[in-house]
Amino acid sequence: MIELVDISYRVDNKQILDNVNIKFDSNFTVITGPNGSGKSTLAKIIMGIVKPTSGKILYNGEDITSWSIDKRANEGISFSFQQPVKFKGLTVHDLINISSGEEMTVHDACEVLSKVGLCAKEYIDREIDSSLSGGELKRIEIASVSVRNSKITLFDEPEAGIDLWSFNNLIKIFKDLREKNNSKTIIISHQERIINIADKIILLENGKVKEISDSKELDNVINVTPCCKVGGELHE
Ligand SMILES: Nc1ncnc2c1ncn2[C@@H]1O[C@H](COP(=O)(O)OP(=O)(O)O)[C@@H](O)[C@H]1O
Ligand SMILES: [Mg+2]
């Protein structure tokens, strides 16, 4: 379990996170809040990409604030970026193999890709470079993260750039992750359908935890980003 204790982050005299205290003790936690509220910064602090100005991060009770990104990854903390990373020279199949830690057959790797709504045969030998669209990259990344046997998996706005049809597949992946009792999922999202399957919802505003809810009580409080919600349907 990850716990943030009095985490603050200040840069150029700007308070980006202000005394954040969160226990990620549920299977499936969603962090939501307006743009610029500090969600991605919080995720980067958990991963070790950004060092907090003060406060500490506990992992199963151990203080990991000084751990490197690699050490955290090796100890089972995975991260899917808001802007996916390209790996020139690496094929989609390579990435899935590396993520799962084993040599996956074409059949198994294809199955993983199908889950994120990609027609597997077309993608398996593609290089992870600029020839892939943003939505394709994002889905390949989500597929690779979902095959990792992580103890903690963090997704930063997995819905970004994903069409409605693929989004339905994503919801299935997230529901499966939620049922995994040996791993915890933390998702940053504005999507009502993702928020609706959360065990715990955290609302960030101006770098502060405004509210923590264990169910859907936050429905009335949350201002779902207007561009993502038109007549209750996903719209991009
Ligand atoms: N390294 C940085 N230098 C200056 N400002 C930053 C830095 N990192 C983040 N910010 C600012 O902190 C705020 C929170 O950013 P972010 O965590 O990306 O928010 P969110 O993901 O909730 O949209 C934004 O105003 C952003 O511009
Ligand atoms: Mg963000």
Short mmCIF file of C-alpha atoms and ligand atoms in Angstrom, two decimals:
data_model
loop_
_atom_site.label_atom_id
_atom_site.label_comp_id
_atom_site.label_asym_id
_atom_site.label_seq_id
_atom_site.Cartn_x
_atom_site.Cartn_y
_atom_site.Cartn_z
CA MET A 1 0.00 0.00 0.00
CA ILE A 2 1.19 3.49 -0.88
CA GLU A 3 0.67 6.31 1.55
CA LEU A 4 1.45 9.99 1.02
CA VAL A 5 2.26 11.87 4.21
CA ASP A 6 2.23 15.67 4.20
CA ILE A 7 3.44 15.85 0.60
CA SER A 8 4.13 19.35 -0.68
CA TYR A 9 5.74 20.44 -3.92
CA ARG A 10 6.85 23.94 -4.67
CA VAL A 11 8.54 25.21 -7.81
CA ASP A 12 9.39 28.79 -8.79
CA ASN A 13 7.51 30.08 -5.75
CA LYS A 14 4.41 28.26 -6.91
CA GLN A 15 2.75 25.82 -4.52
CA ILE A 16 1.77 22.93 -6.78
CA LEU A 17 0.94 20.44 -4.03
CA ASP A 18 0.09 21.56 -0.54
CA ASN A 19 0.23 19.11 2.36
CA VAL A 20 -1.34 16.14 0.62
CA ASN A 21 -2.23 13.14 2.80
CA ILE A 22 -3.64 10.07 1.05
CA LYS A 23 -3.74 6.36 1.88
CA PHE A 24 -4.11 4.26 -1.25
CA ASP A 25 -5.62 1.34 0.61
CA SER A 26 -8.43 0.51 -1.83
CA ASN A 27 -8.09 -1.79 -4.83
CA PHE A 28 -9.13 0.89 -7.26
CA THR A 29 -8.63 4.57 -6.48
CA VAL A 30 -9.52 7.37 -8.87
CA ILE A 31 -7.92 10.80 -8.53
CA THR A 32 -9.90 13.54 -10.22
CA GLY A 33 -10.00 17.32 -10.27
CA PRO A 34 -9.66 20.30 -12.58
CA ASN A 35 -6.76 20.77 -14.99
CA GLY A 36 -3.74 22.14 -13.19
CA SER A 37 -4.84 20.84 -9.79
CA GLY A 38 -1.63 18.81 -9.44
CA LYS A 39 -2.77 15.28 -10.38
CA SER A 40 0.06 14.45 -12.79
CA THR A 41 2.59 15.94 -10.37
CA LEU A 42 1.23 13.68 -7.64
CA ALA A 43 1.59 10.64 -9.91
CA LYS A 44 5.17 11.64 -10.78
CA ILE A 45 5.96 11.97 -7.09
CA ILE A 46 4.70 8.43 -6.47
CA MET A 47 6.88 7.18 -9.35
CA GLY A 48 9.94 9.11 -8.21
CA ILE A 49 10.11 11.28 -11.35
CA VAL A 50 9.52 14.38 -9.22
CA LYS A 51 10.97 14.77 -5.71
CA PRO A 52 8.59 16.39 -3.22
CA THR A 53 9.76 19.56 -1.47
CA SER A 54 8.62 18.07 1.81
CA GLY A 55 6.72 15.08 3.12
CA LYS A 56 7.22 11.39 2.57
CA ILE A 57 5.98 8.43 0.58
CA LEU A 58 5.45 5.15 2.39
CA TYR A 59 5.26 1.81 0.58
CA ASN A 60 3.97 -0.96 2.84
CA GLY A 61 5.09 1.20 5.74
CA GLU A 62 8.62 1.76 4.42
CA ASP A 63 9.81 5.28 3.60
CA ILE A 64 10.64 5.21 -0.13
CA THR A 65 10.92 8.98 -0.67
CA SER A 66 14.59 8.67 -1.62
CA TRP A 67 14.15 5.60 -3.85
CA SER A 68 15.02 6.02 -7.55
CA ILE A 69 12.49 5.49 -10.35
CA ASP A 70 14.19 2.17 -11.22
CA LYS A 71 14.07 0.89 -7.68
CA ARG A 72 10.36 1.74 -7.43
CA ALA A 73 9.68 0.03 -10.78
CA ASN A 74 11.62 -3.06 -9.69
CA GLU A 75 9.61 -3.20 -6.48
CA GLY A 76 6.36 -3.31 -8.44
CA ILE A 77 5.23 0.27 -9.02
CA SER A 78 4.19 0.87 -12.68
CA PHE A 79 3.18 4.02 -14.46
CA SER A 80 1.27 4.78 -17.65
CA PHE A 81 1.99 8.33 -18.80
CA GLN A 82 -0.54 10.94 -19.87
CA GLN A 83 1.69 11.42 -22.92
CA PRO A 84 2.93 7.94 -23.88
CA VAL A 85 6.61 7.40 -24.49
CA LYS A 86 7.92 6.28 -27.90
CA PHE A 87 10.56 3.58 -28.15
CA LYS A 88 12.23 3.80 -31.54
CA GLY A 89 13.63 0.48 -32.70
CA LEU A 90 11.35 -1.50 -30.41
CA THR A 91 8.32 -3.32 -31.79
CA VAL A 92 4.97 -3.61 -30.05
CA HIS A 93 5.68 -7.32 -29.51
CA ASP A 94 9.05 -6.47 -27.88
CA LEU A 95 7.40 -3.99 -25.52
CA ILE A 96 4.75 -6.50 -24.44
CA ASN A 97 7.46 -9.12 -23.85
CA ILE A 98 9.55 -6.73 -21.78
CA SER A 99 6.55 -5.61 -19.74
CA SER A 100 5.30 -9.08 -18.95
CA GLY A 101 8.83 -10.27 -18.15
CA GLU A 102 8.49 -13.28 -20.44
CA GLU A 103 8.65 -14.26 -24.08
CA MET A 104 5.00 -14.05 -25.13
CA THR A 105 3.78 -15.99 -28.15
CA VAL A 106 2.32 -13.97 -31.01
CA HIS A 107 -1.04 -15.44 -30.06
CA ASP A 108 -0.85 -14.27 -26.44
CA ALA A 109 0.54 -10.87 -27.34
CA CYS A 110 -2.27 -10.45 -29.88
CA GLU A 111 -4.83 -11.27 -27.23
CA VAL A 112 -3.45 -8.50 -25.02
CA LEU A 113 -3.68 -6.01 -27.89
CA SER A 114 -7.21 -7.07 -28.77
CA LYS A 115 -8.23 -6.18 -25.23
CA VAL A 116 -7.39 -2.55 -25.89
CA GLY A 117 -9.30 -2.66 -29.18
CA LEU A 118 -6.34 -2.89 -31.54
CA CYS A 119 -6.50 -5.29 -34.44
CA ALA A 120 -3.49 -7.21 -33.26
CA LYS A 121 -2.02 -8.51 -36.54
CA GLU A 122 -1.64 -5.00 -37.87
CA TYR A 123 0.25 -3.80 -34.82
CA ILE A 124 2.35 -6.59 -33.42
CA ASP A 125 5.41 -5.89 -35.61
CA ARG A 126 5.02 -2.12 -35.76
CA GLU A 127 7.75 0.04 -34.27
CA ILE A 128 6.72 2.24 -31.36
CA ASP A 129 7.49 5.50 -33.11
CA SER A 130 5.79 8.57 -34.55
CA SER A 131 4.00 6.49 -37.19
CA LEU A 132 1.51 5.47 -34.48
CA SER A 133 -1.30 7.87 -33.66
CA GLY A 134 -1.67 9.27 -30.15
CA GLY A 135 -4.63 6.99 -29.41
CA GLU A 136 -2.78 3.92 -30.71
CA LEU A 137 0.30 4.71 -28.63
CA LYS A 138 -1.83 5.21 -25.57
CA ARG A 139 -3.60 1.87 -26.01
CA ILE A 140 -0.34 0.01 -26.65
CA GLU A 141 1.02 1.52 -23.47
CA ILE A 142 -2.06 0.54 -21.47
CA ALA A 143 -1.85 -3.00 -22.89
CA SER A 144 1.80 -3.26 -21.86
CA VAL A 145 1.15 -1.90 -18.38
CA SER A 146 -1.78 -4.27 -17.87
CA VAL A 147 0.40 -7.36 -18.49
CA ARG A 148 2.98 -6.30 -15.93
CA ASN A 149 2.64 -8.06 -12.62
CA SER A 150 2.72 -4.81 -10.70
CA LYS A 151 1.72 -4.31 -7.11
CA ILE A 152 0.75 -0.70 -7.82
CA THR A 153 -0.31 0.52 -11.26
CA LEU A 154 -0.80 4.20 -11.95
CA PHE A 155 -2.60 5.49 -15.02
CA ASP A 156 -2.62 9.17 -15.90
CA GLU A 157 -5.75 10.00 -17.92
CA PRO A 158 -5.98 6.72 -19.80
CA GLU A 159 -9.06 8.02 -21.62
CA ALA A 160 -7.14 10.82 -23.39
CA GLY A 161 -7.40 10.48 -27.16
CA ILE A 162 -9.31 7.21 -27.04
CA ASP A 163 -12.46 6.67 -29.07
CA LEU A 164 -15.69 5.46 -27.51
CA TRP A 165 -15.45 1.94 -28.88
CA SER A 166 -11.96 1.36 -27.50
CA PHE A 167 -13.01 3.03 -24.30
CA ASN A 168 -15.54 0.27 -23.67
CA ASN A 169 -12.67 -2.22 -23.85
CA LEU A 170 -10.63 -0.11 -21.46
CA ILE A 171 -13.42 -0.18 -18.91
CA LYS A 172 -13.28 -3.99 -19.05
CA ILE A 173 -9.51 -3.92 -18.43
CA PHE A 174 -9.99 -1.58 -15.47
CA LYS A 175 -12.80 -3.72 -14.03
CA ASP A 176 -10.46 -6.74 -14.23
CA LEU A 177 -7.72 -4.76 -12.48
CA ARG A 178 -10.17 -3.75 -9.77
CA GLU A 179 -10.86 -7.40 -8.97
CA LYS A 180 -7.16 -8.21 -8.54
CA ASN A 181 -6.63 -8.48 -4.82
CA ASN A 182 -2.84 -8.68 -4.98
CA SER A 183 -2.48 -5.36 -6.78
CA LYS A 184 -3.74 -1.82 -6.43
CA THR A 185 -4.69 0.49 -9.25
CA ILE A 186 -4.57 4.29 -9.10
CA ILE A 187 -6.16 6.14 -12.02
CA ILE A 188 -6.17 9.84 -12.73
CA SER A 189 -9.32 10.48 -14.72
CA HIS A 190 -12.11 12.88 -15.58
CA GLN A 191 -14.24 10.12 -17.01
CA GLU A 192 -17.48 9.49 -15.21
CA ARG A 193 -17.49 5.82 -16.20
CA ILE A 194 -14.08 5.29 -14.63
CA ILE A 195 -15.04 7.31 -11.54
CA ASN A 196 -18.17 5.16 -11.23
CA ILE A 197 -16.19 1.93 -10.78
CA ALA A 198 -13.86 3.40 -8.14
CA ASP A 199 -13.66 2.06 -4.58
CA LYS A 200 -12.27 5.40 -3.52
CA ILE A 201 -12.40 8.82 -5.17
CA ILE A 202 -10.00 11.62 -4.39
CA LEU A 203 -10.81 15.14 -5.48
CA LEU A 204 -7.77 17.43 -5.87
CA GLU A 205 -8.15 21.17 -6.19
CA ASN A 206 -5.36 23.75 -6.23
CA GLY A 207 -2.87 21.18 -5.02
CA LYS A 208 -4.98 20.16 -2.04
CA VAL A 209 -7.14 17.16 -1.29
CA LYS A 210 -10.61 18.69 -1.32
CA GLU A 211 -12.52 15.51 -0.64
CA ILE A 212 -12.04 11.77 -0.25
CA SER A 213 -15.00 9.53 -0.81
CA ASP A 214 -15.41 5.79 -0.57
CA SER A 215 -18.23 5.54 -3.05
CA LYS A 216 -20.03 7.61 -5.64
CA GLU A 217 -21.00 10.29 -3.13
CA LEU A 218 -18.78 12.71 -4.98
CA ASP A 219 -21.04 12.63 -8.04
CA ASN A 220 -22.67 15.87 -7.04
CA VAL A 221 -19.43 17.61 -6.24
CA ILE A 222 -17.36 16.64 -9.25
CA ASN A 223 -17.40 18.93 -12.22
CA VAL A 224 -16.78 16.39 -14.94
CA THR A 225 -14.72 18.20 -17.59
CA PRO A 226 -17.33 19.47 -20.08
CA CYS A 227 -15.42 18.32 -23.18
CA CYS A 228 -15.52 14.76 -21.92
CA LYS A 229 -19.19 14.66 -21.13
CA VAL A 230 -21.87 15.49 -23.65
CA GLY A 231 -25.29 14.06 -22.88
CA GLY A 232 -23.70 11.44 -20.69
CA GLU A 233 -21.62 10.03 -23.56
CA LEU A 234 -17.90 10.22 -24.06
CA HIS A 235 -17.08 12.93 -26.52
CA GLU A 236 -13.63 13.82 -27.81
N1 LIG B 1 8.17 21.70 -13.23
C1 LIG B 1 7.19 22.61 -13.16
N2 LIG B 1 7.48 23.94 -13.20
C2 LIG B 1 6.50 24.85 -13.13
N3 LIG B 1 5.20 24.56 -13.02
C3 LIG B 1 4.85 23.26 -12.98
C4 LIG B 1 5.82 22.23 -13.03
N4 LIG B 1 5.18 21.05 -12.98
C5 LIG B 1 3.86 21.34 -12.88
N5 LIG B 1 3.66 22.67 -12.88
C6 LIG B 1 2.37 23.38 -12.76
O1 LIG B 1 1.69 22.79 -11.67
C7 LIG B 1 0.31 22.76 -11.91
C8 LIG B 1 -0.20 21.34 -11.76
O2 LIG B 1 0.23 20.57 -12.89
P1 LIG B 1 -0.22 19.08 -13.13
O3 LIG B 1 0.24 18.27 -11.98
O4 LIG B 1 0.25 18.70 -14.48
O5 LIG B 1 -1.80 19.23 -13.08
P2 LIG B 1 -2.96 18.25 -13.59
O6 LIG B 1 -2.34 16.96 -13.98
O7 LIG B 1 -3.91 18.16 -12.47
O8 LIG B 1 -3.58 18.95 -14.78
C9 LIG B 1 0.10 23.36 -13.28
O9 LIG B 1 -0.24 24.71 -13.11
C10 LIG B 1 1.45 23.20 -13.94
O10 LIG B 1 1.66 24.19 -14.91
MG MG B 2 -2.32 15.85 -15.80
#
